[in-house]
Amino acid sequence: KKAIVIGSGLGGLLTAAQLAKDGWNVDVYERLALIGGRFANIEYNGYQLSTGALHMVPHGTDGPLARMLRALGADFEIVQSTPMATVRMPKNAEETDYKNGYEDISYLDFKKHLTSKNKLMMVLLTLGFKAGIIRPTKVGFKTWYSKYIHDDRIDRCADSFTGWALSTTADEVTTREVFKIFNNVYTYGGPGILKGGCQTVIDELVRILSSYGGTIHTKSEVTKIVVKDGKATGVVVGGKEISADLVISDIGHKEAWEICEIDGVEGESASHVLALSSPVFKEYEDKLAEMKPSAGLKICFASDEQILPDGCSLMLTPYTRRINGLNEVTIADPNLAPPGKHLIMCHQRTALDKLDEIDEEIELGLEDVKDLFPDKNVEILMVQVHHGRWPVNRAFSGTDFGNKTPIPNLIVVGDGAKGEGGIEIEGITFGVRDALKIIKN
Ligand code: FAD
């Protein structure tokens, strides 16, 4: 049986490698010359920068991605961040920035800085959550906890965590999604950095795919998904139709839907015809219209000195103007920078309505770097804005609607089809696992 995968991002390659291992004849078509999508390294002056990810695996060495990679036979190493994170707090509790000094604390010590009442409330909420007494709701996380706790420190830390992990504010993500994420942290553990960066995983997946006979065609954009009699029958690449029994989209629901040619009718008019003819398609189109991508901005810089404590590669920065957090990836793997240099990757959530004023957002991020590290010799290496078709997430965490499309053998994987509770690539792994189950049944 033949499967075609559109896109060589992490979701596409994980699915392709597993299908090839299961005996499918697999062809991956990638629009760019580069393989790996937003999970590939970019070499710059001896620094391993990236096309997207901060080289971080959210649940580390025992998380869903690591487990799936091991089951596939991949060779890779993840260095856990210990403790999970450092939080940079202003030196004096009443201050709202770092200008008069700061204190770096382990995230475990965060509670010590709260009032006794809020400390007690946090303990009660955590116990209630663990015991299953607190029922997660679809209301925004901040709206929910604000019913119980009022503390500027908690608000800032919540925004810093969700901004860094999901590229949303703490109120743009539902309480239900945050609870599922916390549950996964309890189950699998915290983050780690990939030795060699994202590229090691991509290279391994390419190796595994080829070892089972699969092929990746680069510079090969899929311009149409051909649908006949209600089924995907193949794709069009370079004007040529290629038939398949199964089509996997690693380019998101919306993008795949836009290029469907249904019984000879293309693009918007095709979906319009279907939407009118069946409530299933109408419902799908309505869901697509609601799906919102999350945008973000990444600043990579080099330092002559190590910034974070030994072993801890992640810092949350709740008192900046924009930067939510950063990974000092060379703590885990010094080879990600030239000898004697340290590589730091900062991330800031970017509101969709600020994309028109992106220069100002960049300036605010760069000001943050100066305030965070006033006494360090910092060299800015690269600033990247992620939005549109190269976003941080194709759908806000917890809002996508899984792998299925109204066309039975057109399945979506990747960050537009993660399901609930999975941070970034861990969510992609959950989505791939679910997609493979759908395919097997
Ligand atoms: P993509 O990587 O987008 O791959 C899709 C591929 O399809 C691309 O290569 C594209 O060129 C190709 N394509 C598109 N259209 C076509 C077409 N018509 N025909 C053929 N090919 C096509 N996650 C983490 O877990 N840890 C992190 O540290 C982390 N940090 C991040 C930081 C930033 C700034 C960003 C942007 C993302 C980050 N993420 C992180 C998220 C993670 O990078 C993405 O979730 C993941 O890489 C997305 O993989 P994907 O398979 O969904 O799709």
Coordinates of C-alpha atoms and ligand atoms in Angstrom, one line a residue:
K1 CA 0.0 0.0 0.0
K2 CA 1.2 3.5 -0.8
A3 CA 1.2 6.5 1.5
I4 CA 2.1 10.1 0.5
V5 CA 3.2 12.5 3.2
I6 CA 2.9 16.2 2.4
G7 CA 5.7 18.1 4.3
S8 CA 8.9 16.9 6.0
G9 CA 8.3 18.5 9.4
L10 CA 8.6 16.5 12.6
G11 CA 5.0 15.3 12.4
G12 CA 5.3 14.2 8.8
L13 CA 8.6 12.4 9.4
L14 CA 7.5 10.6 12.5
T15 CA 4.4 9.3 10.7
A16 CA 6.4 8.5 7.5
A17 CA 9.0 6.5 9.5
Q18 CA 6.4 4.5 11.4
L19 CA 4.3 3.8 8.3
A20 CA 7.4 2.6 6.4
K21 CA 8.3 0.4 9.4
D22 CA 4.8 -1.0 9.2
G23 CA 5.3 -2.0 5.6
W24 CA 3.8 0.9 3.7
N25 CA 5.5 2.3 0.6
V26 CA 6.1 5.9 1.7
D27 CA 6.9 9.0 -0.3
V28 CA 7.4 12.4 1.5
Y29 CA 7.1 15.5 -0.6
E30 CA 8.7 18.7 0.8
R31 CA 8.3 22.1 -0.8
L32 CA 11.7 23.4 0.4
A33 CA 15.3 22.2 -0.2
L34 CA 15.5 21.8 3.6
I35 CA 14.2 18.8 5.5
G36 CA 12.6 19.2 9.0
G37 CA 10.4 22.2 8.7
R38 CA 10.4 24.2 12.0
F39 CA 12.6 21.6 13.7
A40 CA 15.9 21.9 11.8
N41 CA 19.2 23.5 12.7
I42 CA 20.6 26.5 10.9
E43 CA 24.3 26.8 11.2
Y44 CA 25.5 30.4 11.6
N45 CA 29.2 31.3 12.4
G46 CA 29.6 28.0 14.3
Y47 CA 26.3 28.4 16.3
Q48 CA 23.5 25.9 15.8
L49 CA 20.5 28.2 15.5
S50 CA 17.2 26.8 14.2
T51 CA 14.3 27.2 11.8
G52 CA 11.9 27.3 14.8
A53 CA 12.3 25.2 18.0
L54 CA 14.6 26.1 20.8
H55 CA 16.2 22.6 20.7
M56 CA 14.0 21.7 23.6
V57 CA 12.0 18.5 24.2
P58 CA 9.2 19.6 26.7
H59 CA 9.0 16.2 28.6
G60 CA 12.6 15.3 28.2
T61 CA 14.2 11.9 28.1
D62 CA 11.1 10.0 29.3
G63 CA 8.5 11.9 27.4
P64 CA 6.2 10.8 24.6
L65 CA 8.5 11.9 21.8
A66 CA 11.6 10.3 23.3
R67 CA 9.6 7.0 23.8
M68 CA 8.3 7.0 20.2
L69 CA 11.8 7.7 18.8
R70 CA 13.3 4.9 20.9
A71 CA 10.6 2.5 19.6
L72 CA 11.5 3.5 16.1
G73 CA 15.2 2.7 16.8
A74 CA 16.5 6.3 16.8
D75 CA 19.8 7.2 18.3
F76 CA 19.6 10.5 20.2
E77 CA 20.4 12.1 23.6
I78 CA 18.4 14.5 25.6
V79 CA 20.0 16.4 28.6
Q80 CA 17.4 17.0 31.3
S81 CA 17.2 20.5 32.8
T82 CA 17.8 20.2 36.5
P83 CA 16.0 21.8 38.2
M84 CA 13.3 22.1 35.5
A85 CA 13.6 25.9 35.5
T86 CA 15.1 29.0 37.1
V87 CA 12.8 32.0 37.6
R88 CA 14.3 35.5 37.5
M89 CA 12.6 37.7 40.1
P90 CA 13.3 41.4 40.9
K91 CA 15.5 41.7 44.0
N92 CA 12.9 43.7 45.9
A93 CA 9.4 42.2 46.0
E94 CA 7.6 45.5 45.3
E95 CA 9.5 46.2 42.0
T96 CA 8.1 45.4 38.6
D97 CA 11.3 45.1 36.6
Y98 CA 15.0 44.0 37.0
K99 CA 16.5 47.5 36.8
N100 CA 17.5 47.5 40.5
G101 CA 18.8 44.0 40.6
Y102 CA 17.4 40.5 40.5
E103 CA 17.4 37.1 42.2
D104 CA 17.4 33.8 40.3
I105 CA 15.4 31.2 42.1
S106 CA 14.5 27.6 41.4
Y107 CA 10.9 27.2 40.3
L108 CA 10.5 24.9 43.3
D109 CA 11.2 27.9 45.6
F110 CA 8.6 30.1 44.0
K111 CA 6.0 29.4 46.6
K112 CA 8.3 30.8 49.4
H113 CA 7.8 34.2 47.8
L114 CA 4.0 34.2 48.2
T115 CA 1.8 35.3 51.1
S116 CA 0.7 32.6 53.6
K117 CA -2.9 32.8 52.3
N118 CA -1.9 32.3 48.7
K119 CA 0.6 29.6 49.6
L120 CA -2.3 27.7 51.3
M121 CA -4.6 28.3 48.4
M122 CA -2.0 27.0 46.0
V123 CA -1.6 23.8 48.1
L124 CA -5.4 23.3 48.3
L125 CA -5.8 23.8 44.5
T126 CA -3.0 21.5 43.7
L127 CA -4.4 18.8 46.1
G128 CA -7.9 19.3 44.7
F129 CA -6.5 18.9 41.2
K130 CA -4.5 15.8 42.0
A131 CA -7.4 14.2 43.8
G132 CA -9.7 14.9 40.8
I133 CA -12.0 17.1 42.9
I134 CA -11.4 20.2 40.8
R135 CA -13.0 19.8 37.5
P136 CA -11.2 21.5 34.6
T137 CA -13.3 23.9 32.6
K138 CA -12.9 25.6 29.2
V139 CA -12.7 29.0 30.8
G140 CA -9.3 30.8 30.4
F141 CA -6.7 29.7 33.0
K142 CA -6.2 33.1 34.5
T143 CA -9.9 33.9 34.7
W144 CA -10.3 30.6 36.6
Y145 CA -7.5 30.9 39.2
S146 CA -8.3 34.6 39.8
K147 CA -11.4 33.4 41.5
Y148 CA -9.2 32.0 44.2
I149 CA -5.9 33.8 44.1
H150 CA -4.9 37.5 43.6
D151 CA -1.2 37.9 43.3
D152 CA 0.7 39.9 40.6
R153 CA 3.6 37.4 40.9
I154 CA 1.5 34.5 40.0
D155 CA -0.1 36.4 37.1
R156 CA 3.3 37.2 35.7
C157 CA 4.7 33.7 36.2
A158 CA 1.6 32.2 34.6
D159 CA 1.9 34.4 31.5
S160 CA 5.6 33.8 31.4
F161 CA 5.1 30.0 31.5
T162 CA 2.3 29.9 28.9
G163 CA 4.1 32.5 26.7
W164 CA 7.3 30.5 26.7
A165 CA 5.7 27.0 26.4
L166 CA 2.7 27.7 24.2
S167 CA 3.1 31.2 22.8
T168 CA -0.2 32.3 24.5
T169 CA -1.1 34.4 27.5
A170 CA -2.4 32.5 30.5
D171 CA -5.9 33.5 29.6
E172 CA -5.7 32.4 25.9
V173 CA -5.3 28.8 27.1
T174 CA -8.2 27.0 28.8
T175 CA -8.0 25.7 32.4
R176 CA -8.7 22.2 31.0
E177 CA -5.6 22.4 28.7
V178 CA -3.3 23.7 31.5
F179 CA -4.4 20.9 33.8
K180 CA -3.8 18.3 31.1
I181 CA -0.3 19.9 30.6
F182 CA 0.5 19.8 34.3
N183 CA -0.7 16.2 34.4
N184 CA 1.7 15.3 31.7
V185 CA 4.5 17.1 33.5
Y186 CA 3.7 14.9 36.6
T187 CA 3.6 11.8 34.4
Y188 CA 6.6 12.3 32.1
G189 CA 8.8 14.9 33.7
G190 CA 10.2 18.3 32.6
P191 CA 12.2 19.6 29.7
G192 CA 15.5 18.7 28.2
I193 CA 17.7 19.9 25.4
L194 CA 18.7 17.7 22.4
K195 CA 22.4 17.1 22.1
G196 CA 23.2 18.4 18.6
G197 CA 19.9 20.3 18.5
C198 CA 16.7 19.5 16.6
Q199 CA 18.6 18.3 13.6
T200 CA 19.7 15.1 15.3
V201 CA 16.1 13.9 15.5
I202 CA 15.4 14.9 11.9
D203 CA 18.5 13.1 10.7
E204 CA 17.6 10.0 12.6
L205 CA 14.1 10.0 11.2
V206 CA 15.4 10.4 7.7
R207 CA 17.8 7.5 8.3
I208 CA 15.1 5.2 9.7
L209 CA 12.6 6.1 6.9
S210 CA 15.2 5.3 4.2
S211 CA 16.2 2.1 5.9
Y212 CA 12.6 0.9 5.4
G213 CA 12.6 2.0 1.8
G214 CA 10.8 5.4 2.2
T215 CA 11.9 8.4 0.0
I216 CA 11.9 12.1 0.6
H217 CA 11.6 14.4 -2.4
T218 CA 12.8 17.9 -1.6
K219 CA 11.9 21.0 -3.7
S220 CA 8.6 19.2 -4.5
E221 CA 5.6 21.2 -3.6
V222 CA 2.2 19.5 -3.5
T223 CA -0.1 21.8 -5.4
K224 CA -3.3 19.6 -5.2
I225 CA -4.7 16.8 -3.2
V226 CA -6.9 14.8 -5.6
V227 CA -10.2 13.7 -4.2
K228 CA -12.5 11.4 -6.2
D229 CA -15.8 9.8 -5.0
G230 CA -15.2 11.1 -1.5
K231 CA -11.7 9.7 -1.1
A232 CA -8.2 11.1 -1.5
T233 CA -6.6 9.3 -4.5
G234 CA -3.3 11.1 -4.6
V235 CA -1.5 14.4 -5.1
V236 CA -0.2 16.6 -7.8
V237 CA 3.5 17.6 -7.7
G238 CA 5.1 19.5 -10.6
G239 CA 2.0 19.2 -12.6
K240 CA 2.1 15.4 -12.4
E241 CA -0.6 13.3 -10.6
I242 CA 0.8 10.6 -8.2
S243 CA -1.7 8.1 -6.9
A244 CA -1.8 6.8 -3.3
D245 CA -4.0 4.8 -0.9
L246 CA -3.4 7.3 1.9
V247 CA -2.5 11.0 2.0
I248 CA -1.0 12.5 5.2
S249 CA -0.9 16.3 5.6
D250 CA 1.8 17.7 7.7
I251 CA 0.8 21.2 6.6
G252 CA -2.2 21.6 8.8
H253 CA -5.9 21.2 8.2
K254 CA -6.5 24.6 6.6
E255 CA -3.6 24.4 4.1
A256 CA -4.6 20.8 3.1
W257 CA -8.2 21.7 2.7
E258 CA -7.3 24.7 0.5
I259 CA -5.5 22.5 -2.1
C260 CA -8.1 19.8 -2.2
E261 CA -9.4 19.3 -5.8
I262 CA -12.7 17.5 -5.2
D263 CA -14.1 15.7 -8.3
G264 CA -12.4 18.1 -10.5
V265 CA -13.3 21.3 -8.6
E266 CA -10.4 23.2 -7.0
G267 CA -9.7 25.3 -4.0
E268 CA -12.4 27.5 -2.3
S269 CA -15.1 26.6 -4.8
A270 CA -14.6 22.9 -4.1
S271 CA -15.0 23.3 -0.4
H272 CA -18.0 25.6 -1.0
V273 CA -19.7 23.0 -3.2
L274 CA -19.1 20.4 -0.5
A275 CA -20.0 22.6 2.4
L276 CA -23.4 23.3 0.8
S277 CA -24.0 19.6 0.1
S278 CA -23.2 18.1 3.4
P279 CA -23.4 19.2 7.1
V280 CA -20.2 17.3 7.9
F281 CA -18.2 19.5 5.5
K282 CA -20.0 22.6 6.7
E283 CA -19.1 21.8 10.3
Y284 CA -15.5 21.2 9.3
E285 CA -15.3 24.5 7.5
D286 CA -16.8 26.3 10.5
K287 CA -14.1 24.7 12.8
L288 CA -11.4 25.7 10.3
A289 CA -12.6 29.3 10.4
E290 CA -12.3 29.4 14.2
M291 CA -8.7 27.9 14.3
K292 CA -6.2 30.6 15.3
P293 CA -2.4 30.2 14.9
S294 CA -0.1 31.5 17.7
A295 CA 2.8 33.8 16.7
G296 CA 6.1 34.4 18.4
L297 CA 9.5 36.0 18.2
K298 CA 12.8 34.4 18.8
I299 CA 16.0 36.3 19.7
C300 CA 19.2 34.2 19.7
F301 CA 22.3 35.7 21.3
A302 CA 25.8 34.7 22.2
S303 CA 27.6 35.4 25.5
D304 CA 31.2 34.9 26.6
E305 CA 30.0 33.8 30.0
Q306 CA 27.6 31.1 31.2
I307 CA 24.3 32.7 32.3
L308 CA 22.3 30.0 34.0
P309 CA 23.4 27.7 36.9
D310 CA 25.0 24.4 35.9
G311 CA 22.5 21.8 34.9
C312 CA 19.5 24.2 34.4
S313 CA 19.1 25.2 30.8
L314 CA 15.7 27.1 31.1
M315 CA 14.9 30.4 32.6
L316 CA 11.5 32.1 32.9
T317 CA 11.5 35.9 32.9
P318 CA 8.2 37.2 34.3
Y319 CA 9.3 40.8 34.8
T320 CA 10.4 41.7 31.2
R321 CA 8.4 43.8 28.7
R322 CA 8.1 40.9 26.2
I323 CA 10.6 38.0 26.6
N324 CA 8.8 35.1 28.4
G325 CA 11.8 32.8 28.8
L326 CA 15.0 31.5 27.4
N327 CA 17.0 28.4 26.9
E328 CA 20.8 28.4 27.4
V329 CA 21.2 25.4 25.2
T330 CA 25.0 25.2 25.6
I331 CA 24.5 24.2 29.2
A332 CA 23.3 20.9 27.8
D333 CA 25.5 20.7 24.8
P334 CA 28.6 23.1 24.5
N335 CA 29.0 22.0 20.9
L336 CA 26.0 24.1 19.9
A337 CA 28.3 27.1 20.0
P338 CA 32.0 27.7 19.1
P339 CA 34.5 26.9 21.8
G340 CA 34.3 29.3 24.8
K341 CA 30.9 30.8 23.7
H342 CA 27.4 30.3 25.1
L343 CA 24.2 30.2 23.0
I344 CA 21.0 31.6 24.4
M345 CA 17.6 31.4 22.6
C346 CA 14.9 33.8 24.0
H347 CA 11.2 33.4 23.1
Q348 CA 8.4 35.9 23.3
R349 CA 4.7 35.4 22.5
T350 CA 3.5 37.9 20.0
A351 CA -0.1 39.0 20.0
L352 CA -1.7 38.6 16.5
D353 CA -2.7 42.3 16.5
K354 CA 0.9 43.3 17.1
L355 CA 2.3 41.7 13.9
D356 CA 1.7 45.0 12.0
E357 CA 4.0 46.7 14.6
I358 CA 6.6 44.0 14.6
D359 CA 9.6 46.3 14.6
E360 CA 8.5 47.7 17.9
E361 CA 8.0 44.2 19.3
I362 CA 11.6 43.4 18.3
E363 CA 12.9 46.5 19.9
L364 CA 11.1 45.7 23.2
G365 CA 12.6 42.2 23.1
L366 CA 16.1 43.6 22.5
E367 CA 15.6 46.0 25.4
D368 CA 14.7 43.1 27.5
V369 CA 18.0 41.3 26.6
K370 CA 19.9 44.4 27.8
D371 CA 17.9 44.6 31.1
L372 CA 18.3 40.9 31.8
F373 CA 22.0 40.8 31.2
P374 CA 23.3 44.3 31.8
D375 CA 26.8 43.2 32.7
K376 CA 27.3 40.6 30.0
N377 CA 29.0 40.9 26.7
V378 CA 26.1 39.9 24.5
E379 CA 26.2 39.5 20.7
I380 CA 22.8 39.3 19.0
L381 CA 23.0 36.5 16.4
M382 CA 19.5 36.3 14.9
V383 CA 16.0 37.6 15.3
Q384 CA 13.1 35.5 13.8
V385 CA 9.4 36.3 13.6
H386 CA 7.2 33.3 13.4
H387 CA 3.7 33.7 12.1
G388 CA 1.4 32.9 9.1
R389 CA 2.5 29.7 7.5
W390 CA 5.6 29.4 9.7
P391 CA 3.9 30.1 13.1
V392 CA 4.8 28.8 16.6
N393 CA 1.6 26.7 16.5
R394 CA -0.9 26.3 13.7
A395 CA -3.6 26.3 16.4
F396 CA -3.7 27.6 20.0
S397 CA -2.8 24.8 22.3
G398 CA -5.9 22.7 23.1
T399 CA -8.1 24.1 20.4
D400 CA -7.4 21.9 17.4
F401 CA -9.7 19.1 16.5
G402 CA -7.5 16.1 15.9
N403 CA -6.4 14.2 12.9
K404 CA -9.5 13.4 11.0
T405 CA -10.8 15.3 7.9
P406 CA -14.2 14.7 6.2
I407 CA -12.2 12.7 3.6
P408 CA -11.6 9.3 5.3
N409 CA -8.1 8.6 3.9
L410 CA -6.8 12.2 4.2
I411 CA -5.3 12.5 7.7
V412 CA -3.6 15.5 9.3
V413 CA -0.6 15.3 11.6
G414 CA 1.8 18.0 13.0
D415 CA 1.0 21.0 15.2
G416 CA -2.4 21.6 13.7
A417 CA -3.5 18.2 14.9
K418 CA -2.2 17.6 18.4
G419 CA -5.2 17.0 20.5
E420 CA -5.2 18.1 24.2
G421 CA -2.5 18.5 26.8
G422 CA 0.6 18.1 24.6
I423 CA 3.1 20.9 24.7
E424 CA 4.5 21.5 21.2
I425 CA 6.4 18.5 19.8
E426 CA 5.0 16.3 22.6
G427 CA 1.5 17.2 21.4
I428 CA 2.7 16.4 17.8
T429 CA 3.7 12.9 19.1
F430 CA 0.3 12.4 20.7
G431 CA -1.3 13.4 17.4
V432 CA 0.9 11.0 15.3
R433 CA 0.1 8.2 17.7
D434 CA -3.7 8.9 17.3
A435 CA -3.3 9.2 13.5
L436 CA -1.6 5.8 13.3
K437 CA -4.4 4.3 15.3
I438 CA -7.0 5.7 12.9
I439 CA -5.0 4.4 9.9
K440 CA -4.7 0.9 11.5
N441 CA -8.4 0.7 12.0
Ligands
FAD1 P1 6.4 21.9 10.1 O1 7.7 21.9 10.8 O2 5.8 23.2 9.8 O3 6.6 21.2 8.7 C1 5.8 21.3 7.6 C2 6.6 21.1 6.3 O4 5.8 21.1 5.2 C3 7.6 22.3 6.1 O5 8.9 21.8 5.9 C4 7.0 23.0 4.9 O6 8.1 23.5 4.0 C5 6.4 21.9 4.1 N1 5.3 22.2 3.2 C6 4.4 23.2 3.4 N2 3.5 23.2 2.3 C7 3.9 22.2 1.5 C8 3.4 21.8 0.3 N3 2.3 22.3 -0.3 N4 4.0 20.7 -0.3 C9 5.1 20.2 0.3 N5 5.6 20.6 1.4 C10 5.0 21.6 2.1 N6 8.6 22.9 20.1 C11 9.2 22.2 21.0 O7 8.8 21.1 21.4 N7 10.3 22.7 21.6 C12 10.8 23.9 21.4 O8 11.8 24.3 21.9 C13 10.0 24.7 20.5 N8 10.4 26.0 20.2 C14 9.8 26.7 19.2 C15 10.2 28.0 19.0 C16 9.7 28.7 17.9 C17 10.1 30.1 17.7 C18 8.8 28.0 17.0 C19 8.3 28.7 15.8 C20 8.3 26.8 17.3 C21 8.8 26.1 18.4 N9 8.4 24.8 18.7 C22 9.0 24.1 19.7 C23 7.3 24.2 18.0 C24 7.9 23.2 16.9 O9 9.0 23.7 16.3 C25 6.8 22.8 15.9 O10 5.6 22.4 16.6 C26 7.2 21.7 15.0 O11 8.4 21.8 14.5 C27 6.1 21.7 13.9 O12 6.3 20.5 13.1 P2 5.2 20.1 12.0 O13 5.5 18.7 11.6 O14 3.8 20.4 12.5 O15 5.3 21.1 10.8

